[in-house]
Amino acid sequence: MYEDFCASISCIFGKINANLNIDITTGDVITPKEINYFYSKILEEGTIPIMTYTIETILAEKFETISSRNITTTRARDFYDLYMIYSIYKDKIDKDILSKAIERTSKYRGSFETALQYKEIVELLRESEIPKELWKKYTQNNPYAKDVDFLDTVSIFEEIGTVLNVNDDTK
C-alpha cells in the first residue's frame, strides 16, 4: 500500500546539537497534487524548497487514520495534529479539495465506507473512556497539548467530516 520511513539527522552547528526527525511517506495519493513549500532558514537568509502534501491531504490522512482506528487507536498525536492543523489553517482550507482528499485517501486505504460513518465514530469517541485515557497520557507526556481538551479534538474531527456531505457524488 504505502511505506513510512523516519529519517533521524544529528545537526551540529557550533555548540548547538540537535536531533531532527523527518517522516517520509511514499505511495499515498496527494490531492490535488504535491506542492513546493519554502521553509525559511533559521541561521542564514533564504529558503529551502521541499515537495510536500497539501494541508487538505494532511488533514485527510489524519481523518482517515482516526476514522479507521476509532476507539482502538493508539495514536493520540493524530487527534492533536488534526486539531492544531485545522485550527491554524481553517480559513485557508478549500472544503471541496478536503472532501476529495478524504475520499481519495480513504478509498486508497480501503476505508471509505468507514469514513462516511464519521458521525457514529464521533459518538463512540465521545462515549468511550479508552481514547480519553490515551489522551490523558499523551498530554502528560507532551505539555504542549495540555490545554487542548480531547472532546474539542473530536469536535474538529466531526467538523471535518461534514465536508463529506457537501458533494453527493462521494456517497
PDB file of C-alpha atoms in Angstrom:
ATOM      1  CA  MET A   1       0.000   0.000   0.000  1.00  0.00           C
ATOM      2  CA  TYR A   2       2.325   2.754   1.195  1.00  0.00           C
ATOM      3  CA  GLU A   3       5.591   2.983   3.076  1.00  0.00           C
ATOM      4  CA  ASP A   4       6.543   5.193   6.008  1.00  0.00           C
ATOM      5  CA  PHE A   5      10.129   6.000   6.842  1.00  0.00           C
ATOM      6  CA  CYS A   6      11.643   8.171   9.536  1.00  0.00           C
ATOM      7  CA  ALA A   7      14.993   9.818   8.931  1.00  0.00           C
ATOM      8  CA  SER A   8      16.908  10.940  12.007  1.00  0.00           C
ATOM      9  CA  ILE A   9      19.510  13.608  11.416  1.00  0.00           C
ATOM     10  CA  SER A  10      22.011  14.817  14.001  1.00  0.00           C
ATOM     11  CA  CYS A  11      22.664  18.513  13.497  1.00  0.00           C
ATOM     12  CA  ILE A  12      25.731  20.261  14.889  1.00  0.00           C
ATOM     13  CA  PHE A  13      26.273  23.988  14.490  1.00  0.00           C
ATOM     14  CA  GLY A  14      28.924  25.400  16.768  1.00  0.00           C
ATOM     15  CA  LYS A  15      27.862  24.458  20.291  1.00  0.00           C
ATOM     16  CA  ILE A  16      24.332  23.611  19.217  1.00  0.00           C
ATOM     17  CA  ASN A  17      23.470  19.911  18.990  1.00  0.00           C
ATOM     18  CA  ALA A  18      20.004  18.906  17.856  1.00  0.00           C
ATOM     19  CA  ASN A  19      18.313  15.818  16.515  1.00  0.00           C
ATOM     20  CA  LEU A  20      15.863  16.248  13.686  1.00  0.00           C
ATOM     21  CA  ASN A  21      13.313  13.573  12.802  1.00  0.00           C
ATOM     22  CA  ILE A  22      11.715  13.710   9.375  1.00  0.00           C
ATOM     23  CA  ASP A  23       8.767  11.488   8.477  1.00  0.00           C
ATOM     24  CA  ILE A  24       8.914  10.357   4.866  1.00  0.00           C
ATOM     25  CA  THR A  25       5.934   8.702   3.233  1.00  0.00           C
ATOM     26  CA  THR A  26       5.747   7.256  -0.250  1.00  0.00           C
ATOM     27  CA  GLY A  27       2.895   5.870  -2.260  1.00  0.00           C
ATOM     28  CA  ASP A  28      -0.027   7.829  -0.823  1.00  0.00           C
ATOM     29  CA  VAL A  29      -2.336   9.868  -3.004  1.00  0.00           C
ATOM     30  CA  ILE A  30      -1.941  13.648  -2.793  1.00  0.00           C
ATOM     31  CA  THR A  31      -4.944  15.845  -3.553  1.00  0.00           C
ATOM     32  CA  PRO A  32      -4.893  17.716  -5.820  1.00  0.00           C
ATOM     33  CA  LYS A  33      -1.091  17.298  -6.141  1.00  0.00           C
ATOM     34  CA  GLU A  34       2.124  17.883  -4.190  1.00  0.00           C
ATOM     35  CA  ILE A  35       3.181  21.472  -3.551  1.00  0.00           C
ATOM     36  CA  ASN A  36       6.551  23.148  -3.290  1.00  0.00           C
ATOM     37  CA  TYR A  37       6.794  24.593   0.226  1.00  0.00           C
ATOM     38  CA  PHE A  38       9.567  27.021   1.062  1.00  0.00           C
ATOM     39  CA  TYR A  39      10.975  26.657   4.583  1.00  0.00           C
ATOM     40  CA  SER A  40      12.828  29.709   5.855  1.00  0.00           C
ATOM     41  CA  LYS A  41      16.364  29.116   7.034  1.00  0.00           C
ATOM     42  CA  ILE A  42      16.996  29.981  10.659  1.00  0.00           C
ATOM     43  CA  LEU A  43      20.692  30.761  10.679  1.00  0.00           C
ATOM     44  CA  GLU A  44      21.026  32.498   7.333  1.00  0.00           C
ATOM     45  CA  GLU A  45      18.975  34.194   4.637  1.00  0.00           C
ATOM     46  CA  GLY A  46      16.976  32.224   2.127  1.00  0.00           C
ATOM     47  CA  THR A  47      14.604  29.313   1.922  1.00  0.00           C
ATOM     48  CA  ILE A  48      14.762  25.588   1.326  1.00  0.00           C
ATOM     49  CA  PRO A  49      12.207  24.192  -1.159  1.00  0.00           C
ATOM     50  CA  ILE A  50      10.594  20.917  -0.111  1.00  0.00           C
ATOM     51  CA  MET A  51       7.958  18.966  -2.009  1.00  0.00           C
ATOM     52  CA  THR A  52       5.129  18.268   0.409  1.00  0.00           C
ATOM     53  CA  TYR A  53       1.466  17.391   0.809  1.00  0.00           C
ATOM     54  CA  THR A  54      -1.275  19.989   0.698  1.00  0.00           C
ATOM     55  CA  ILE A  55      -2.903  20.889   4.017  1.00  0.00           C
ATOM     56  CA  GLU A  56      -6.058  19.160   2.777  1.00  0.00           C
ATOM     57  CA  THR A  57      -4.165  15.911   2.166  1.00  0.00           C
ATOM     58  CA  ILE A  58      -2.519  16.053   5.599  1.00  0.00           C
ATOM     59  CA  LEU A  59      -5.930  16.533   7.215  1.00  0.00           C
ATOM     60  CA  ALA A  60      -7.391  13.735   5.072  1.00  0.00           C
ATOM     61  CA  GLU A  61      -4.694  11.323   6.248  1.00  0.00           C
ATOM     62  CA  LYS A  62      -5.270  12.221   9.899  1.00  0.00           C
ATOM     63  CA  PHE A  63      -9.046  11.963   9.425  1.00  0.00           C
ATOM     64  CA  GLU A  64      -8.730   8.572   7.736  1.00  0.00           C
ATOM     65  CA  THR A  65      -6.435   7.227  10.451  1.00  0.00           C
ATOM     66  CA  ILE A  66      -8.792   8.343  13.218  1.00  0.00           C
ATOM     67  CA  SER A  67     -11.909   7.051  11.453  1.00  0.00           C
ATOM     68  CA  SER A  68     -10.407   3.673  10.562  1.00  0.00           C
ATOM     69  CA  ARG A  69      -8.948   3.057  14.022  1.00  0.00           C
ATOM     70  CA  ASN A  70     -11.609   4.987  16.009  1.00  0.00           C
ATOM     71  CA  ILE A  71     -11.635   3.888  19.674  1.00  0.00           C
ATOM     72  CA  THR A  72      -8.923   1.278  19.084  1.00  0.00           C
ATOM     73  CA  THR A  73      -6.366   3.913  18.123  1.00  0.00           C
ATOM     74  CA  THR A  74      -3.087   4.180  19.965  1.00  0.00           C
ATOM     75  CA  ARG A  75      -2.161   7.389  18.157  1.00  0.00           C
ATOM     76  CA  ALA A  76      -3.296  10.350  20.250  1.00  0.00           C
ATOM     77  CA  ARG A  77      -0.965  12.559  18.260  1.00  0.00           C
ATOM     78  CA  ASP A  78      -3.269  12.231  15.239  1.00  0.00           C
ATOM     79  CA  PHE A  79      -6.032  13.901  17.263  1.00  0.00           C
ATOM     80  CA  TYR A  80      -3.666  16.677  18.296  1.00  0.00           C
ATOM     81  CA  ASP A  81      -2.337  17.160  14.762  1.00  0.00           C
ATOM     82  CA  LEU A  82      -5.837  17.231  13.281  1.00  0.00           C
ATOM     83  CA  TYR A  83      -6.967  19.744  15.899  1.00  0.00           C
ATOM     84  CA  MET A  84      -3.979  22.066  15.559  1.00  0.00           C
ATOM     85  CA  ILE A  85      -3.631  21.980  11.774  1.00  0.00           C
ATOM     86  CA  TYR A  86      -7.341  22.589  11.264  1.00  0.00           C
ATOM     87  CA  SER A  87      -7.445  25.332  13.901  1.00  0.00           C
ATOM     88  CA  ILE A  88      -4.467  27.157  12.406  1.00  0.00           C
ATOM     89  CA  TYR A  89      -5.398  26.816   8.725  1.00  0.00           C
ATOM     90  CA  LYS A  90      -9.209  26.677   8.903  1.00  0.00           C
ATOM     91  CA  ASP A  91      -9.704  29.842   6.830  1.00  0.00           C
ATOM     92  CA  LYS A  92      -7.274  28.669   4.134  1.00  0.00           C
ATOM     93  CA  ILE A  93      -8.674  25.173   3.668  1.00  0.00           C
ATOM     94  CA  ASP A  94     -10.570  24.506   0.454  1.00  0.00           C
ATOM     95  CA  LYS A  95     -13.519  22.365   1.586  1.00  0.00           C
ATOM     96  CA  ASP A  96     -14.031  20.844  -1.877  1.00  0.00           C
ATOM     97  CA  ILE A  97     -10.381  19.779  -2.028  1.00  0.00           C
ATOM     98  CA  LEU A  98     -10.592  18.473   1.553  1.00  0.00           C
ATOM     99  CA  SER A  99     -13.666  16.413   0.662  1.00  0.00           C
ATOM    100  CA  LYS A 100     -11.931  14.978  -2.400  1.00  0.00           C
ATOM    101  CA  ALA A 101      -8.734  14.352  -0.392  1.00  0.00           C
ATOM    102  CA  ILE A 102     -10.632  12.392   2.273  1.00  0.00           C
ATOM    103  CA  GLU A 103     -12.429  10.415  -0.411  1.00  0.00           C
ATOM    104  CA  ARG A 104      -9.261   9.612  -2.378  1.00  0.00           C
ATOM    105  CA  THR A 105      -7.141   8.838   0.705  1.00  0.00           C
ATOM    106  CA  SER A 106      -9.730   6.592   2.343  1.00  0.00           C
ATOM    107  CA  LYS A 107     -10.546   4.792  -0.920  1.00  0.00           C
ATOM    108  CA  TYR A 108      -6.835   4.199  -1.477  1.00  0.00           C
ATOM    109  CA  ARG A 109      -6.554   2.779   2.045  1.00  0.00           C
ATOM    110  CA  GLY A 110      -9.769   0.765   1.705  1.00  0.00           C
ATOM    111  CA  SER A 111     -11.694   2.634   4.398  1.00  0.00           C
ATOM    112  CA  PHE A 112     -14.038   4.995   2.543  1.00  0.00           C
ATOM    113  CA  GLU A 113     -17.236   3.389   3.868  1.00  0.00           C
ATOM    114  CA  THR A 114     -15.858   3.764   7.391  1.00  0.00           C
ATOM    115  CA  ALA A 115     -15.030   7.440   6.781  1.00  0.00           C
ATOM    116  CA  LEU A 116     -18.640   8.033   5.743  1.00  0.00           C
ATOM    117  CA  GLN A 117     -19.681   6.761   9.187  1.00  0.00           C
ATOM    118  CA  TYR A 118     -17.841   9.611  10.928  1.00  0.00           C
ATOM    119  CA  LYS A 119     -20.960  10.621  12.929  1.00  0.00           C
ATOM    120  CA  GLU A 120     -21.139   7.192  14.549  1.00  0.00           C
ATOM    121  CA  ILE A 121     -17.386   7.285  15.169  1.00  0.00           C
ATOM    122  CA  VAL A 122     -17.777  10.676  16.862  1.00  0.00           C
ATOM    123  CA  GLU A 123     -20.323   9.174  19.262  1.00  0.00           C
ATOM    124  CA  LEU A 124     -18.035   6.226  20.018  1.00  0.00           C
ATOM    125  CA  LEU A 125     -15.111   8.575  20.680  1.00  0.00           C
ATOM    126  CA  ARG A 126     -17.219  10.774  22.961  1.00  0.00           C
ATOM    127  CA  GLU A 127     -18.605   7.856  24.957  1.00  0.00           C
ATOM    128  CA  SER A 128     -15.555   5.606  25.272  1.00  0.00           C
ATOM    129  CA  GLU A 129     -13.050   6.005  28.083  1.00  0.00           C
ATOM    130  CA  ILE A 130     -10.276   4.340  26.065  1.00  0.00           C
ATOM    131  CA  PRO A 131      -9.352   7.316  23.852  1.00  0.00           C
ATOM    132  CA  LYS A 132      -9.837   9.704  26.778  1.00  0.00           C
ATOM    133  CA  GLU A 133      -7.266   7.781  28.825  1.00  0.00           C
ATOM    134  CA  LEU A 134      -4.925   7.697  25.846  1.00  0.00           C
ATOM    135  CA  TRP A 135      -5.334  11.473  25.508  1.00  0.00           C
ATOM    136  CA  LYS A 136      -4.658  11.999  29.204  1.00  0.00           C
ATOM    137  CA  LYS A 137      -1.358  10.106  28.939  1.00  0.00           C
ATOM    138  CA  TYR A 138      -0.464  11.966  25.744  1.00  0.00           C
ATOM    139  CA  THR A 139      -0.969  15.371  27.364  1.00  0.00           C
ATOM    140  CA  GLN A 140       1.052  14.325  30.405  1.00  0.00           C
ATOM    141  CA  ASN A 141       3.976  13.369  28.164  1.00  0.00           C
ATOM    142  CA  ASN A 142       3.534  16.292  25.759  1.00  0.00           C
ATOM    143  CA  PRO A 143       2.938  19.508  27.702  1.00  0.00           C
ATOM    144  CA  TYR A 144       2.272  21.496  24.507  1.00  0.00           C
ATOM    145  CA  ALA A 145      -1.055  19.630  24.286  1.00  0.00           C
ATOM    146  CA  LYS A 146      -2.143  20.096  27.908  1.00  0.00           C
ATOM    147  CA  ASP A 147      -4.558  22.946  27.159  1.00  0.00           C
ATOM    148  CA  VAL A 148      -6.381  21.017  24.440  1.00  0.00           C
ATOM    149  CA  ASP A 149      -9.421  19.068  25.592  1.00  0.00           C
ATOM    150  CA  PHE A 150      -9.931  15.666  23.968  1.00  0.00           C
ATOM    151  CA  LEU A 151     -13.585  16.379  23.214  1.00  0.00           C
ATOM    152  CA  ASP A 152     -12.507  19.515  21.338  1.00  0.00           C
ATOM    153  CA  THR A 153     -10.364  17.335  19.077  1.00  0.00           C
ATOM    154  CA  VAL A 154     -13.377  15.103  18.482  1.00  0.00           C
ATOM    155  CA  SER A 155     -15.471  18.157  17.571  1.00  0.00           C
ATOM    156  CA  ILE A 156     -12.857  19.145  14.986  1.00  0.00           C
ATOM    157  CA  PHE A 157     -12.924  15.586  13.609  1.00  0.00           C
ATOM    158  CA  GLU A 158     -16.711  15.885  13.320  1.00  0.00           C
ATOM    159  CA  GLU A 159     -16.500  19.303  11.658  1.00  0.00           C
ATOM    160  CA  ILE A 160     -14.037  17.972   9.093  1.00  0.00           C
ATOM    161  CA  GLY A 161     -16.328  15.004   8.442  1.00  0.00           C
ATOM    162  CA  THR A 162     -19.146  17.318   7.388  1.00  0.00           C
ATOM    163  CA  VAL A 163     -17.274  18.053   4.141  1.00  0.00           C
ATOM    164  CA  LEU A 164     -18.159  14.510   3.095  1.00  0.00           C
ATOM    165  CA  ASN A 165     -21.793  15.641   2.991  1.00  0.00           C
ATOM    166  CA  VAL A 166     -21.018  18.539   0.639  1.00  0.00           C
ATOM    167  CA  ASN A 167     -20.739  16.512  -2.554  1.00  0.00           C
ATOM    168  CA  ASP A 168     -23.439  13.928  -3.168  1.00  0.00           C
ATOM    169  CA  ASP A 169     -21.131  12.101  -5.590  1.00  0.00           C
ATOM    170  CA  THR A 170     -18.879  10.994  -2.697  1.00  0.00           C
ATOM    171  CA  LYS A 171     -21.528   8.580  -1.443  1.00  0.00           C
TER     172      LYS A 171
END
